Each structure stands twice: as structure tokens, then as C-alpha cells.
Amino acid sequence: MDKAPHAYIPTLVDQLNDCAISRRDFLRKSTLLGLSAGAAYAMAGLVDPSTQARAQDLPKGGNLRIGMRCMEIKDPHLADFAEKSNIIRQVCEYLTFTDRNNITRPYLLEKWDVSDDLKTWTLHIRKDVKWRDGRALNTDDVVWNLKRVSDPAVGSSVLGLFTGYLVEEYDTGEKDDKGNPKKSSRLWSDKAIEKVDDSTVRLNLFSPQIAVAEHLFHYPMFILDPKDNGAFGPSANGTGAFEIVEYTVGKGAKYKARADYWGGAPHLDTFEFVDLGDNPGAGIAAMASKQVDGLSEADAVQINSMKAFPHVAIHKVETTQTIVMRMHPDVEQFKDKRVRQAMRYAIDRDKIIQTVLLGAGTPAEDHHVAPSHPEYAALPKWPRDIEKAKKLMADAGQGDGFEIDVVTRPDPIWELNTTQAMAEQLKDIGIKANIKSLPSAQYWEVWTSAPFSLTAWGHRPLAIMTLGLAYRTNGAWNESHFSNAEFDKLLTQAEGILDPKERSKVMEKIELIMQDEGPIVQPFWRIFSTVMDKKVQGFELHPSQYIFAKDYAVVAA
């Protein structure tokens, strides 16, 4: 018997009918609470676009080549860049899927049910999913994966998302080098992840959480075959539409289609990622010569160079993708929060958007919550104010400024260009930032340990997801080493509030903490773009930079 819809669904329907929320807000909220996308679209008086996509009659056969950096993959559950996840995504899949409109749907799941208090999530696994070796996906597979990413010994960033509702921190009884208590993490209960039957898993939370379904689409949250134990390569046994047949770091990856794929054979016969290196000109040349059929990403400068190519189609999507100049607050130069505030006042965001992105972005506000996030709270803007910045520097005892290295990478080129533009503006308050542009492979090794660096952050549909990953104390991706007990408390509170308007009241407090003592200078939100050959059909640019080769086709020349 089907469970009744979540008790909050009728409230959402009333809000929709009263024009208190938009259709998009209704779709996002109702589907997170377990209402099927088809039912949600029907209630909103819309046609589900996924049904139209499935109805497309796309050509079969052929090979597709996309230019993208091919990095070392140590373990899919440790994937920390979209590029790594794209390599894996063609072979391994997720329990859920968040589309380009930020609507989250079941994928390897058939559906999920949510208790009224948001503390019990029942996941119903599809019964028609098969691994490449022919074995059926089952509850034991899902439980193994969920428990594995919850183990701090594994080191998955999913742990940071689960902390606060499924995973708890505890005192190990040991001390670190400074005499402070050592903390670790564990599932809060033996019943936290519970096998109900062969196709049902129940998540029993100690705190309400609205974003569970979206967390299950976080890019390291692949469902792996337990027999592979985290290994990935040509022998990997996935549920996805392709089998990886060749993978060489820094060179490329090759795949062949699975005719027996549970979701129906893909349109392509074969698929490739081609590593074109760090030089942005290589992508332009590869598209011009038709060495590749598309790029996973193309910045505004590259787009400007390729827009006249007759065979090239340009794709753009609004995102919450950004870049942050982040500091370790325990480093001497940044210990005083007034220095961090001064750096925020030193930046001319509009100028950077025009010079680096050629206008393809909007100003950010140094708290990593975007206006498109449903829980965003509007705050007064921080304009460039050099005199105020200099006073803050002087009050912090840094009136003469200082010199420090800032780490970045040359690819994609907009990251390096942003670093150069921000470093130039910081000179006006006496900070000389010496840019250390490391080859991408070296940068990936130090991106969390460098005291001062720039890091690009990908799109996420909810701000609470990004904040949990990037700024919660001891989070796996807390590259800034930021730690604030009040921030952590408020974030956990926000994660359990269903109504975005009520959540935004808590979010306002979080945003103010970030602006007051946070570890970042954030210049903009970026419009994401790329290019594909016009012969490529079925391609839709996902705001998270994800590639789904199973949906694409090529028209024969």
C-alpha cells in the first residue's frame, strides 16, 4: 500500500494556489518530500520535461568525444572535483538525480517516503536495476555504500553532509599536539541506516533534515559494488549505461555502451573523454579541428573565440558556481577578523565580473549563499571602500600591509584570471599576494592545506549543502579550517526547517557570521557555459558540470 503524501504537501498546494510560492518552488519542495515529479508537475499545471526528453527519437550509434581533464581517481567515494565524478558517472550511478531545474527525482530508487518530522526517510530501491555482471541491486549494496561514506577512515566528503543528522561527532579521549581534545565521527546509532527488506532502506535521523534526497546526489555518493571495495577502473562493476575499457590519467578515458543496461541501451556505441591539458587554447584548437565534439566547460574568453565557428553550438546555464579567495584564520596574517573584513572591502566585484567573465556573472556577498538559493536572505551589499579597508587593517595592527603567497591553478583560465584581478586590487590596501599557479595535479594535492588560495566551488541547489561541506567544523572539504560553534548550531537548525522563508531567517544569521568573521572573499556567481558540435543531440548543460553520455547522440556526417 502506498504511503500517504507528506503532511506538508497540502500546505504547499495552498501556497501555490494563493501565489505565495512560485511553481518552481512548489516543484522543488514537494519532490524533496517524496511526491513524484510527474504528480508535482501535474499539480503545478505543467508538463514534466523528462517525459518529453524520453520521447525524442535520437539516432543510434557512433562515438562522442568530449575534452576534459582526466585526473587520478583513488576511490569514487573520495571524488572531489566534477571532472573526476564525470569519469565515474558513466559507469556508476546515484540513488537520486537532481536535474538542471534543481528538481530532485528518484533514480536507482523507485521513490522515498519522509516522516512528518523529517527524521525518518524510507528509501525504496528499484527492482529492475542490474549490475554489469548481471546481479540485481539490493538493499545490502545500498547499506554498504551509505555506511562506507559515513566512516571517517574512508574520508568521503559525504560525511560532512551527513554530520548533524545521521553522523555525530564525539570526543575520542585523546589530545592533539596543542593539547586540544581530538574529535572523530560515527553513525549516531546502530539503527541509523537500517535494512527493512531486500528493496527497502530506512534512514533514522537524530535531527530533522530536508535535503537528504539531494545529499544522495552529491557527486561522491556513487553506489559501488561492495566487491570492488572502492576500486575503480576498467574492471569496475557498475549499474551505469557504459563500461569503462581504458583510463589513463592525463590522457583520457574510453567507454563502450552496455546493450543490457537496465534503463535501455544508450544511443552511442562508444564514448571518450580526451584530456587537452591546462592550456585554454588547446580546447579552442581541438574544437576548431574537430579533434573533440565538445568541452566539459568553456569560459567566457573561450566562448568569445569560438562563437564564430559554424559547427559549434554554445550552451549556458545559470548556476551557483563560484570561486572563493579563502584564508586559514589561524595563520598570523589572517588571525584578526578585521583583516579578513578589509580584504572584502578591497574588492571591486563589478569590475572583476566585467574583466574576467566578460559580464557573465553577478556579484557575490562573501557568505556563499546565492540569491537563487531558496533560503537566501538579502543583506546590504559590501561596496568597495578602500578607506574603510585601510582603517580596518590599521586597527588590526597591519597598517603597513603584508606579503603572502596565494595558490591557484591555470586551468580553467578564469580561475587564474580571477586570482590576478583580486591580487591587483588587494595591493590598494597594502597586501602583496604573490601568485603561485601550480599545475593542476599539484594544486589538487594542496587545495585544503595551503594557507591562502583560490578555489572554485560547483553548483548546489541548496545553500545548506555548500555550507555543510565547506564551513562546518571539521568538514571533509573545510579547506579554510573555519570553526565557529554558533555557525554550526545555526546550520544544523536550518537543515531541519521545511519552509524556506523560515529557514532564511536562520540563514540571515549565518550570512552575517560569514560576513563578520568568515574566511572568504567571494567576488561573483558565475554563469556556466560550454560548447558542443551541432551534430551532438540530446545534450543539456547541467549546472553542476555533470556529463550524462547515456542521454546524448550524434548525427552521422
Coordinates of C-alpha atoms in Angstrom, one line a residue:
M1 CA 0.0 0.0 0.0
D2 CA 1.4 3.4 -0.9
K3 CA 2.1 5.8 1.9
A4 CA 0.0 9.0 2.1
P5 CA 1.8 12.1 0.9
H6 CA 3.8 14.1 3.4
A7 CA 1.6 16.2 5.6
Y8 CA 3.1 19.4 4.3
I9 CA 2.1 18.8 0.7
P10 CA -1.4 20.3 1.1
T11 CA 0.1 23.4 2.6
L12 CA 2.4 23.7 -0.5
V13 CA -0.7 23.3 -2.7
D14 CA -2.5 26.1 -0.9
Q15 CA 0.6 28.3 -1.1
L16 CA 0.8 27.6 -4.9
N17 CA -2.9 28.4 -5.4
D18 CA -2.5 31.6 -3.4
C19 CA 0.5 32.6 -5.4
A20 CA 2.6 32.6 -2.2
I21 CA 5.2 30.4 -3.8
S22 CA 6.3 30.0 -7.4
R23 CA 5.7 26.9 -9.5
R24 CA 9.4 26.2 -9.3
D25 CA 9.4 26.5 -5.5
F26 CA 6.5 24.1 -5.3
L27 CA 8.2 21.6 -7.6
R28 CA 11.4 21.7 -5.6
K29 CA 9.8 21.4 -2.1
S30 CA 7.2 18.8 -3.0
T31 CA 9.6 16.4 -4.7
L32 CA 12.0 16.6 -1.8
L33 CA 9.2 15.5 0.4
G34 CA 8.6 12.4 -1.8
L35 CA 5.9 13.5 -4.2
S36 CA 6.7 12.1 -7.6
A37 CA 7.9 14.6 -10.2
G38 CA 5.0 13.6 -12.5
A39 CA 2.5 14.3 -9.8
A40 CA 4.2 17.6 -8.8
Y41 CA 4.3 18.9 -12.4
A42 CA 0.6 18.0 -12.8
M43 CA -0.4 19.8 -9.7
A44 CA 1.6 22.8 -10.9
G45 CA -0.2 22.7 -14.2
L46 CA 3.0 21.8 -16.1
V47 CA 4.3 19.0 -18.3
D48 CA 7.2 17.1 -16.9
P49 CA 10.1 17.9 -19.3
S50 CA 11.7 14.5 -18.6
T51 CA 8.7 12.8 -20.4
Q52 CA 9.3 15.0 -23.4
A53 CA 13.1 14.2 -23.4
R54 CA 12.3 10.4 -23.3
A55 CA 10.0 10.8 -26.3
Q56 CA 12.8 12.2 -28.5
D57 CA 13.7 9.9 -31.4
L58 CA 17.5 10.2 -31.4
P59 CA 19.9 8.5 -33.8
K60 CA 21.7 5.3 -32.7
G61 CA 25.4 4.5 -33.0
G62 CA 28.6 6.5 -33.3
N63 CA 31.3 7.8 -31.0
L64 CA 31.3 11.0 -29.0
R65 CA 34.5 12.8 -27.7
I66 CA 34.4 15.4 -25.0
G67 CA 37.5 17.4 -23.9
M68 CA 38.0 17.3 -20.1
R69 CA 40.8 16.9 -17.6
C70 CA 41.3 13.3 -16.6
M71 CA 42.6 13.2 -13.0
E72 CA 43.7 10.4 -10.8
I73 CA 40.8 8.6 -9.1
K74 CA 41.8 6.9 -5.9
D75 CA 38.3 6.0 -4.8
P76 CA 34.9 7.1 -6.2
H77 CA 33.7 8.0 -2.7
L78 CA 36.6 10.4 -2.5
A79 CA 35.9 12.3 -5.7
D80 CA 36.5 15.9 -5.0
F81 CA 36.1 17.5 -8.5
A82 CA 33.3 17.4 -11.0
E83 CA 35.8 16.1 -13.6
K84 CA 36.6 13.1 -11.5
S85 CA 32.9 12.4 -11.0
N86 CA 32.2 12.6 -14.7
I87 CA 34.7 9.8 -15.4
I88 CA 32.9 7.6 -12.8
R89 CA 29.4 8.8 -13.6
Q90 CA 29.2 6.9 -16.9
V91 CA 29.8 3.6 -15.1
C92 CA 28.3 4.1 -11.6
E93 CA 25.1 5.8 -10.6
Y94 CA 23.2 7.5 -7.8
L95 CA 20.1 6.8 -5.7
T96 CA 18.6 10.2 -6.8
F97 CA 19.0 12.7 -9.6
T98 CA 18.8 16.5 -9.4
D99 CA 18.1 17.9 -12.8
R100 CA 19.1 21.2 -14.4
N101 CA 16.0 22.8 -12.9
N102 CA 17.0 21.7 -9.4
I103 CA 14.2 19.2 -9.2
T104 CA 15.3 16.0 -7.4
R105 CA 13.9 12.7 -8.5
P106 CA 14.4 9.0 -7.7
Y107 CA 17.0 7.3 -9.9
L108 CA 18.2 3.9 -8.5
L109 CA 15.4 4.5 -6.1
E110 CA 11.8 3.9 -7.1
K111 CA 10.6 6.5 -4.5
W112 CA 11.2 7.7 -1.0
D113 CA 8.9 8.5 1.9
V114 CA 9.5 11.1 4.5
S115 CA 8.0 11.3 8.0
D116 CA 6.2 14.5 9.0
D117 CA 9.1 15.4 11.4
L118 CA 11.7 14.9 8.6
K119 CA 13.6 12.4 10.8
T120 CA 12.7 9.1 9.1
W121 CA 13.5 8.6 5.4
T122 CA 12.4 5.4 3.8
L123 CA 14.2 4.6 0.5
H124 CA 12.6 2.1 -1.9
I125 CA 15.1 0.6 -4.3
R126 CA 14.1 -0.1 -7.9
K127 CA 13.7 -3.9 -8.5
D128 CA 14.8 -3.8 -12.2
V129 CA 18.4 -2.5 -11.7
K130 CA 21.2 -4.8 -12.7
W131 CA 24.9 -4.5 -12.2
R132 CA 27.1 -5.1 -15.3
D133 CA 27.8 -8.7 -14.1
G134 CA 24.0 -9.4 -14.1
R135 CA 23.4 -9.3 -10.4
A136 CA 20.4 -7.4 -9.1
L137 CA 21.0 -4.3 -7.0
N138 CA 19.7 -4.9 -3.4
T139 CA 19.5 -3.3 0.0
D140 CA 22.8 -4.8 1.2
D141 CA 24.6 -2.9 -1.6
V142 CA 22.9 0.4 -0.6
V143 CA 23.5 0.0 3.1
W144 CA 27.2 -0.9 2.5
N145 CA 27.7 2.3 0.5
L146 CA 25.9 4.6 2.9
K147 CA 27.8 3.1 5.9
R148 CA 31.1 3.4 4.0
V149 CA 30.8 7.1 3.2
S150 CA 29.9 7.6 6.9
D151 CA 33.2 6.1 8.1
P152 CA 35.8 8.8 8.8
A153 CA 38.5 6.4 7.9
V154 CA 37.3 6.5 4.3
G155 CA 37.5 10.2 4.2
S156 CA 34.5 10.9 1.9
S157 CA 33.1 14.5 1.8
V158 CA 29.6 12.9 2.1
L159 CA 30.4 12.6 5.8
G160 CA 30.3 16.4 6.1
L161 CA 26.8 16.4 4.6
F162 CA 25.6 13.6 6.9
T163 CA 27.1 15.2 10.0
G164 CA 24.3 16.8 12.1
Y165 CA 21.6 14.3 11.4
L166 CA 23.0 10.8 10.6
V167 CA 26.6 11.2 11.8
E168 CA 27.6 12.6 15.2
E169 CA 30.9 13.9 16.4
Y170 CA 32.4 12.6 19.7
D171 CA 35.4 13.1 21.8
T172 CA 38.0 10.3 21.3
G173 CA 39.6 10.9 24.7
E174 CA 42.9 11.8 23.0
K175 CA 44.7 15.1 22.7
D176 CA 46.2 16.8 19.7
D177 CA 49.7 18.5 19.6
K178 CA 48.2 21.6 21.1
G179 CA 46.5 19.7 23.9
N180 CA 43.0 20.1 22.5
P181 CA 40.6 17.2 22.6
K182 CA 40.6 15.1 19.4
K183 CA 37.2 14.7 17.7
S184 CA 36.0 11.9 15.4
S185 CA 32.7 11.0 13.8
R186 CA 30.4 7.9 13.8
L187 CA 26.9 7.0 13.0
W188 CA 24.8 8.2 15.8
S189 CA 23.0 4.8 16.3
D190 CA 23.4 1.2 15.2
K191 CA 19.9 1.7 13.6
A192 CA 20.8 4.9 11.8
I193 CA 21.0 3.0 8.5
E194 CA 18.5 0.2 8.7
K195 CA 17.8 -2.7 6.3
V196 CA 14.0 -3.2 6.2
D197 CA 13.8 -5.8 3.5
D198 CA 15.6 -6.7 0.2
S199 CA 14.5 -3.5 -1.5
T200 CA 14.0 -1.0 1.3
V201 CA 16.4 1.0 3.5
R202 CA 15.3 3.3 6.3
L203 CA 17.4 6.2 7.5
N204 CA 16.7 7.1 11.1
L205 CA 17.9 10.6 11.9
F206 CA 18.6 12.2 15.2
S207 CA 17.8 15.6 13.8
P208 CA 15.4 16.7 11.1
Q209 CA 16.9 17.2 7.6
I210 CA 15.1 18.5 4.5
A211 CA 17.9 17.8 2.0
V212 CA 18.5 14.1 2.3
A213 CA 17.5 13.3 -1.3
E214 CA 19.8 16.0 -2.6
H215 CA 22.7 14.8 -0.5
L216 CA 22.3 11.4 -2.2
F217 CA 23.2 13.1 -5.5
H218 CA 26.3 14.7 -4.1
Y219 CA 29.0 13.7 -6.6
P220 CA 31.0 11.2 -4.5
M221 CA 27.8 9.4 -3.4
F222 CA 28.1 6.8 -6.1
I223 CA 26.5 3.3 -5.5
L224 CA 29.5 1.0 -5.9
D225 CA 29.7 -2.8 -6.0
P226 CA 30.9 -3.8 -2.5
K227 CA 33.1 -6.4 -4.1
D228 CA 35.1 -3.6 -5.7
N229 CA 35.8 -2.1 -2.3
G230 CA 36.3 1.4 -3.7
A231 CA 38.5 0.4 -6.6
F232 CA 37.7 2.0 -10.0
G233 CA 39.0 1.2 -13.5
P234 CA 38.2 -1.0 -16.5
S235 CA 37.2 -3.9 -14.2
A236 CA 34.7 -1.8 -12.2
N237 CA 31.2 -3.4 -11.9
G238 CA 28.7 -0.5 -12.1
T239 CA 25.0 -0.2 -12.8
G240 CA 25.6 2.5 -15.4
A241 CA 25.0 2.6 -19.2
F242 CA 28.7 2.3 -20.1
E243 CA 31.6 0.0 -19.3
I244 CA 35.0 1.8 -19.0
V245 CA 37.5 0.0 -21.2
E246 CA 40.5 2.3 -20.9
Y247 CA 41.6 5.0 -18.5
T248 CA 44.9 6.9 -18.4
V249 CA 45.5 9.9 -16.1
G250 CA 46.3 13.0 -18.1
K251 CA 45.3 11.3 -21.4
G252 CA 41.7 10.1 -21.5
A253 CA 39.0 7.6 -20.8
K254 CA 37.2 5.3 -23.3
Y255 CA 33.9 3.6 -22.8
K256 CA 31.6 1.1 -24.7
A257 CA 27.9 1.1 -24.3
R258 CA 26.0 -1.7 -22.4
A259 CA 23.3 -3.2 -24.6
D260 CA 21.8 -4.8 -21.5
Y261 CA 21.7 -1.5 -19.4
W262 CA 18.6 -1.6 -17.2
G263 CA 17.5 1.8 -18.3
G264 CA 17.7 0.9 -22.0
A265 CA 20.7 0.8 -24.3
P266 CA 22.3 4.3 -24.8
H267 CA 22.2 6.0 -28.2
L268 CA 26.0 6.0 -28.6
D269 CA 28.1 2.9 -29.3
T270 CA 31.2 4.4 -27.7
F271 CA 32.2 7.5 -25.7
E272 CA 35.5 9.2 -24.8
F273 CA 36.9 11.9 -22.6
V274 CA 40.1 13.5 -24.1
D275 CA 42.5 15.3 -21.8
L276 CA 43.6 18.5 -23.5
G277 CA 45.8 19.8 -20.8
D278 CA 45.9 23.1 -18.9
N279 CA 46.3 25.4 -21.8
P280 CA 42.9 27.0 -22.6
G281 CA 43.9 27.5 -26.2
A282 CA 44.1 23.7 -26.6
G283 CA 40.3 23.5 -26.2
I284 CA 39.7 26.1 -28.8
A285 CA 42.1 24.4 -31.2
A286 CA 40.5 21.0 -30.6
M287 CA 37.0 22.3 -31.3
A288 CA 38.3 24.1 -34.4
S289 CA 40.0 21.0 -35.8
K290 CA 37.1 18.7 -34.6
Q291 CA 39.5 16.6 -32.6
V292 CA 36.7 16.7 -30.0
D293 CA 32.9 17.1 -30.3
G294 CA 32.6 19.3 -27.2
L295 CA 34.2 20.5 -24.0
S296 CA 33.0 19.9 -20.5
E297 CA 33.5 23.6 -19.7
A298 CA 34.4 26.7 -21.7
D299 CA 34.9 30.1 -20.1
A300 CA 33.8 33.5 -21.4
V301 CA 37.0 34.1 -23.2
Q302 CA 37.0 30.7 -24.9
I303 CA 33.3 31.2 -25.9
N304 CA 34.1 34.5 -27.4
S305 CA 36.8 32.8 -29.5
M306 CA 34.6 30.0 -30.7
K307 CA 31.2 31.7 -31.3
A308 CA 32.0 32.3 -34.9
F309 CA 32.8 28.6 -35.6
P310 CA 29.9 27.4 -37.9
H311 CA 29.8 23.9 -36.4
V312 CA 29.7 24.9 -32.8
A313 CA 26.7 25.4 -30.5
I314 CA 27.1 27.4 -27.3
H315 CA 25.3 26.2 -24.1
K316 CA 24.8 28.4 -21.0
V317 CA 23.0 27.9 -17.7
E318 CA 22.7 30.0 -14.5
T319 CA 24.3 28.3 -11.6
T320 CA 25.5 28.8 -8.0
Q321 CA 29.1 28.1 -9.2
T322 CA 31.6 30.5 -7.7
I323 CA 35.1 31.0 -6.6
V324 CA 36.4 32.0 -3.2
M325 CA 39.6 33.5 -2.0
R326 CA 39.9 31.7 1.2
M327 CA 42.2 32.1 4.2
H328 CA 43.2 29.9 7.2
P329 CA 42.1 32.1 10.1
D330 CA 44.8 30.5 12.3
V331 CA 47.6 31.9 10.1
E332 CA 49.2 35.0 11.6
Q333 CA 48.3 37.4 8.8
F334 CA 44.6 36.4 9.0
K335 CA 44.0 35.8 12.7
D336 CA 42.3 39.2 13.2
K337 CA 38.9 39.2 11.6
R338 CA 39.3 42.9 10.7
V339 CA 42.0 41.8 8.2
R340 CA 39.5 39.5 6.5
Q341 CA 36.9 42.2 6.5
A342 CA 39.3 44.7 5.0
M343 CA 40.0 42.2 2.2
R344 CA 36.3 42.0 1.4
Y345 CA 36.1 45.8 1.3
A346 CA 39.1 46.0 -1.1
I347 CA 37.4 44.1 -3.9
D348 CA 35.5 45.7 -6.8
R349 CA 33.2 42.9 -7.8
D350 CA 31.6 44.5 -10.8
K351 CA 35.0 45.3 -12.3
I352 CA 36.1 41.7 -11.8
I353 CA 32.9 40.3 -13.4
Q354 CA 33.5 42.6 -16.5
T355 CA 37.2 41.9 -16.9
V356 CA 37.3 38.2 -16.1
L357 CA 33.9 36.9 -17.0
L358 CA 33.1 39.5 -19.7
G359 CA 29.9 40.2 -17.8
A360 CA 28.8 36.6 -17.4
G361 CA 28.2 36.7 -13.7
T362 CA 26.6 38.5 -10.7
P363 CA 28.2 40.0 -7.6
A364 CA 28.5 37.7 -4.5
E365 CA 28.3 38.8 -0.9
D366 CA 31.1 36.8 0.9
H367 CA 28.8 34.3 2.6
H368 CA 28.4 31.6 -0.1
V369 CA 24.6 31.8 -0.2
A370 CA 23.3 32.7 -3.7
P371 CA 20.2 34.8 -4.5
S372 CA 18.9 31.7 -6.4
H373 CA 19.1 29.6 -3.3
P374 CA 15.6 29.3 -1.8
E375 CA 16.8 30.1 1.7
Y376 CA 18.8 33.2 0.7
A377 CA 18.4 36.3 2.9
A378 CA 19.1 39.6 1.3
L379 CA 21.7 41.7 3.2
P380 CA 23.1 45.2 2.4
K381 CA 25.8 45.0 -0.2
W382 CA 29.5 45.4 0.6
P383 CA 30.8 48.0 -1.8
R384 CA 34.5 48.6 -2.5
D385 CA 35.7 51.0 0.3
I386 CA 39.4 51.4 0.3
E387 CA 39.5 54.0 3.2
K388 CA 37.4 51.7 5.4
A389 CA 39.6 48.7 4.4
K390 CA 42.8 50.6 5.3
K391 CA 41.4 51.6 8.7
L392 CA 40.4 48.0 9.5
M393 CA 44.0 47.0 8.5
A394 CA 45.4 49.6 10.8
D395 CA 43.1 48.7 13.7
A396 CA 44.3 45.1 13.3
G397 CA 47.9 46.2 13.5
Q398 CA 48.5 45.6 9.8
G399 CA 48.6 49.2 8.7
D400 CA 51.8 48.6 6.6
G401 CA 50.2 45.5 4.9
F402 CA 52.0 42.2 4.4
E403 CA 53.3 39.9 1.7
I404 CA 52.0 36.3 1.3
D405 CA 51.7 33.6 -1.4
V406 CA 48.3 32.7 -2.8
V407 CA 47.9 29.4 -4.5
T408 CA 45.8 28.8 -7.6
R409 CA 45.8 26.8 -10.8
P410 CA 46.0 27.7 -14.5
D411 CA 43.1 25.6 -15.7
P412 CA 40.3 26.7 -16.2
I413 CA 41.8 30.0 -17.1
W414 CA 39.1 32.1 -15.5
E415 CA 40.3 30.9 -12.1
L416 CA 43.8 32.2 -12.7
N417 CA 42.5 35.4 -14.2
T418 CA 40.3 36.0 -11.1
T419 CA 43.3 35.5 -8.9
Q420 CA 45.3 38.0 -10.8
A421 CA 42.4 40.6 -10.7
M422 CA 41.8 40.2 -7.0
A423 CA 45.6 40.3 -6.2
E424 CA 45.9 43.5 -8.1
Q425 CA 43.0 45.1 -6.1
L426 CA 44.5 43.9 -2.8
K427 CA 47.6 46.0 -3.4
D428 CA 45.5 49.1 -2.7
I429 CA 45.4 48.1 1.0
G430 CA 49.0 47.1 1.2
I431 CA 48.6 43.3 0.7
K432 CA 51.0 41.9 -1.8
A433 CA 49.7 38.5 -2.9
N434 CA 52.3 36.5 -4.8
I435 CA 50.5 34.2 -7.2
K436 CA 51.7 30.6 -7.2
S437 CA 50.0 29.0 -10.1
L438 CA 50.5 25.2 -9.7
P439 CA 50.0 22.6 -12.3
S440 CA 46.5 21.2 -11.7
A441 CA 47.9 17.8 -10.4
Q442 CA 50.0 19.6 -7.7
Y443 CA 47.2 22.0 -6.9
W444 CA 44.8 19.2 -6.1
E445 CA 47.3 17.8 -3.6
V446 CA 47.4 21.1 -1.5
W447 CA 44.0 22.7 -2.1
T448 CA 42.9 22.1 1.6
S449 CA 46.3 22.7 3.2
A450 CA 47.6 25.9 1.5
P451 CA 47.1 28.8 4.0
F452 CA 45.9 31.2 1.3
S453 CA 44.3 30.1 -2.1
L454 CA 41.5 30.4 -4.5
T455 CA 39.1 27.6 -5.0
A456 CA 36.2 27.2 -7.4
W457 CA 33.0 25.7 -5.9
G458 CA 30.4 23.9 -8.0
H459 CA 26.7 24.4 -8.1
R460 CA 24.5 23.0 -5.4
P461 CA 20.7 23.6 -5.3
L462 CA 20.6 24.4 -1.6
A463 CA 22.9 26.7 0.4
I464 CA 22.8 24.4 3.4
M465 CA 24.6 21.8 1.3
T466 CA 27.5 24.0 0.4
L467 CA 27.8 25.5 3.9
G468 CA 27.8 22.0 5.4
L469 CA 30.6 20.8 3.1
A470 CA 32.8 23.9 3.2
Y471 CA 32.4 25.6 6.6
R472 CA 31.1 23.2 9.2
T473 CA 33.8 22.4 11.8
N474 CA 36.0 19.5 10.8
G475 CA 34.1 19.1 7.5
A476 CA 35.9 17.0 4.9
W477 CA 36.0 19.9 2.5
N478 CA 36.5 22.7 5.1
E479 CA 39.5 24.0 3.2
S480 CA 39.6 27.2 5.2
H481 CA 39.7 25.4 8.6
F482 CA 36.9 27.7 9.7
S483 CA 35.3 26.7 13.0
N484 CA 32.5 28.6 14.7
A485 CA 30.2 26.9 17.2
E486 CA 27.3 29.3 16.6
F487 CA 27.6 28.8 12.9
D488 CA 27.5 25.0 13.3
K489 CA 24.5 25.3 15.6
L490 CA 22.6 27.6 13.3
L491 CA 23.4 25.4 10.2
T492 CA 22.0 22.3 11.9
Q493 CA 18.9 24.3 12.8
A494 CA 18.5 25.5 9.2
E495 CA 18.8 22.0 7.8
G496 CA 15.7 20.9 9.7
I497 CA 13.4 23.8 8.7
L498 CA 11.0 22.9 5.9
D499 CA 9.7 26.3 5.0
P500 CA 12.4 28.3 3.1
K501 CA 11.1 31.6 4.4
E502 CA 11.5 30.4 7.9
R503 CA 14.9 28.8 7.0
S504 CA 16.0 32.2 5.5
K505 CA 15.6 33.8 9.0
V506 CA 18.2 31.5 10.3
M507 CA 20.2 31.8 7.2
E508 CA 20.4 35.6 7.7
K509 CA 22.2 35.0 11.0
I510 CA 24.6 32.5 9.2
E511 CA 25.3 35.0 6.4
L512 CA 26.0 37.8 9.0
I513 CA 28.5 35.5 10.8
M514 CA 30.2 34.8 7.5
Q515 CA 30.5 38.5 6.6
D516 CA 31.7 39.4 10.1
E517 CA 34.3 36.7 10.7
G518 CA 34.2 34.3 7.8
P519 CA 37.3 33.1 6.0
I520 CA 36.4 34.0 2.4
V521 CA 36.4 36.8 -0.1
Q522 CA 33.8 35.9 -2.8
P523 CA 33.7 38.0 -5.9
F524 CA 30.9 36.6 -8.0
W525 CA 28.4 33.9 -9.0
R526 CA 29.3 32.6 -12.5
I527 CA 27.1 31.7 -15.5
F528 CA 28.4 28.3 -16.6
S529 CA 28.9 27.7 -20.3
T530 CA 30.4 25.2 -22.7
V531 CA 30.3 24.3 -26.4
M532 CA 29.2 21.2 -28.4
D533 CA 29.4 20.4 -32.0
K534 CA 25.9 20.9 -33.6
K535 CA 25.9 17.2 -34.6
V536 CA 25.5 16.3 -30.9
Q537 CA 21.9 15.8 -29.9
G538 CA 20.2 15.3 -26.5
F539 CA 22.8 17.5 -24.7
E540 CA 21.6 19.7 -21.9
L541 CA 24.1 21.7 -19.9
H542 CA 23.8 20.7 -16.2
P543 CA 24.6 23.5 -13.7
S544 CA 26.9 21.1 -11.8
Q545 CA 29.1 20.5 -14.9
Y546 CA 27.9 16.9 -14.9
I547 CA 28.1 14.8 -18.1
F548 CA 25.5 12.2 -18.9
A549 CA 26.7 10.4 -22.0
K550 CA 23.7 8.0 -22.0
D551 CA 21.4 10.8 -23.0
Y552 CA 23.5 12.0 -25.9
A553 CA 23.5 11.1 -29.6
V554 CA 25.5 12.1 -32.7
V555 CA 24.2 12.7 -36.2
A556 CA 26.3 10.9 -38.8
A557 CA 28.2 13.2 -41.2

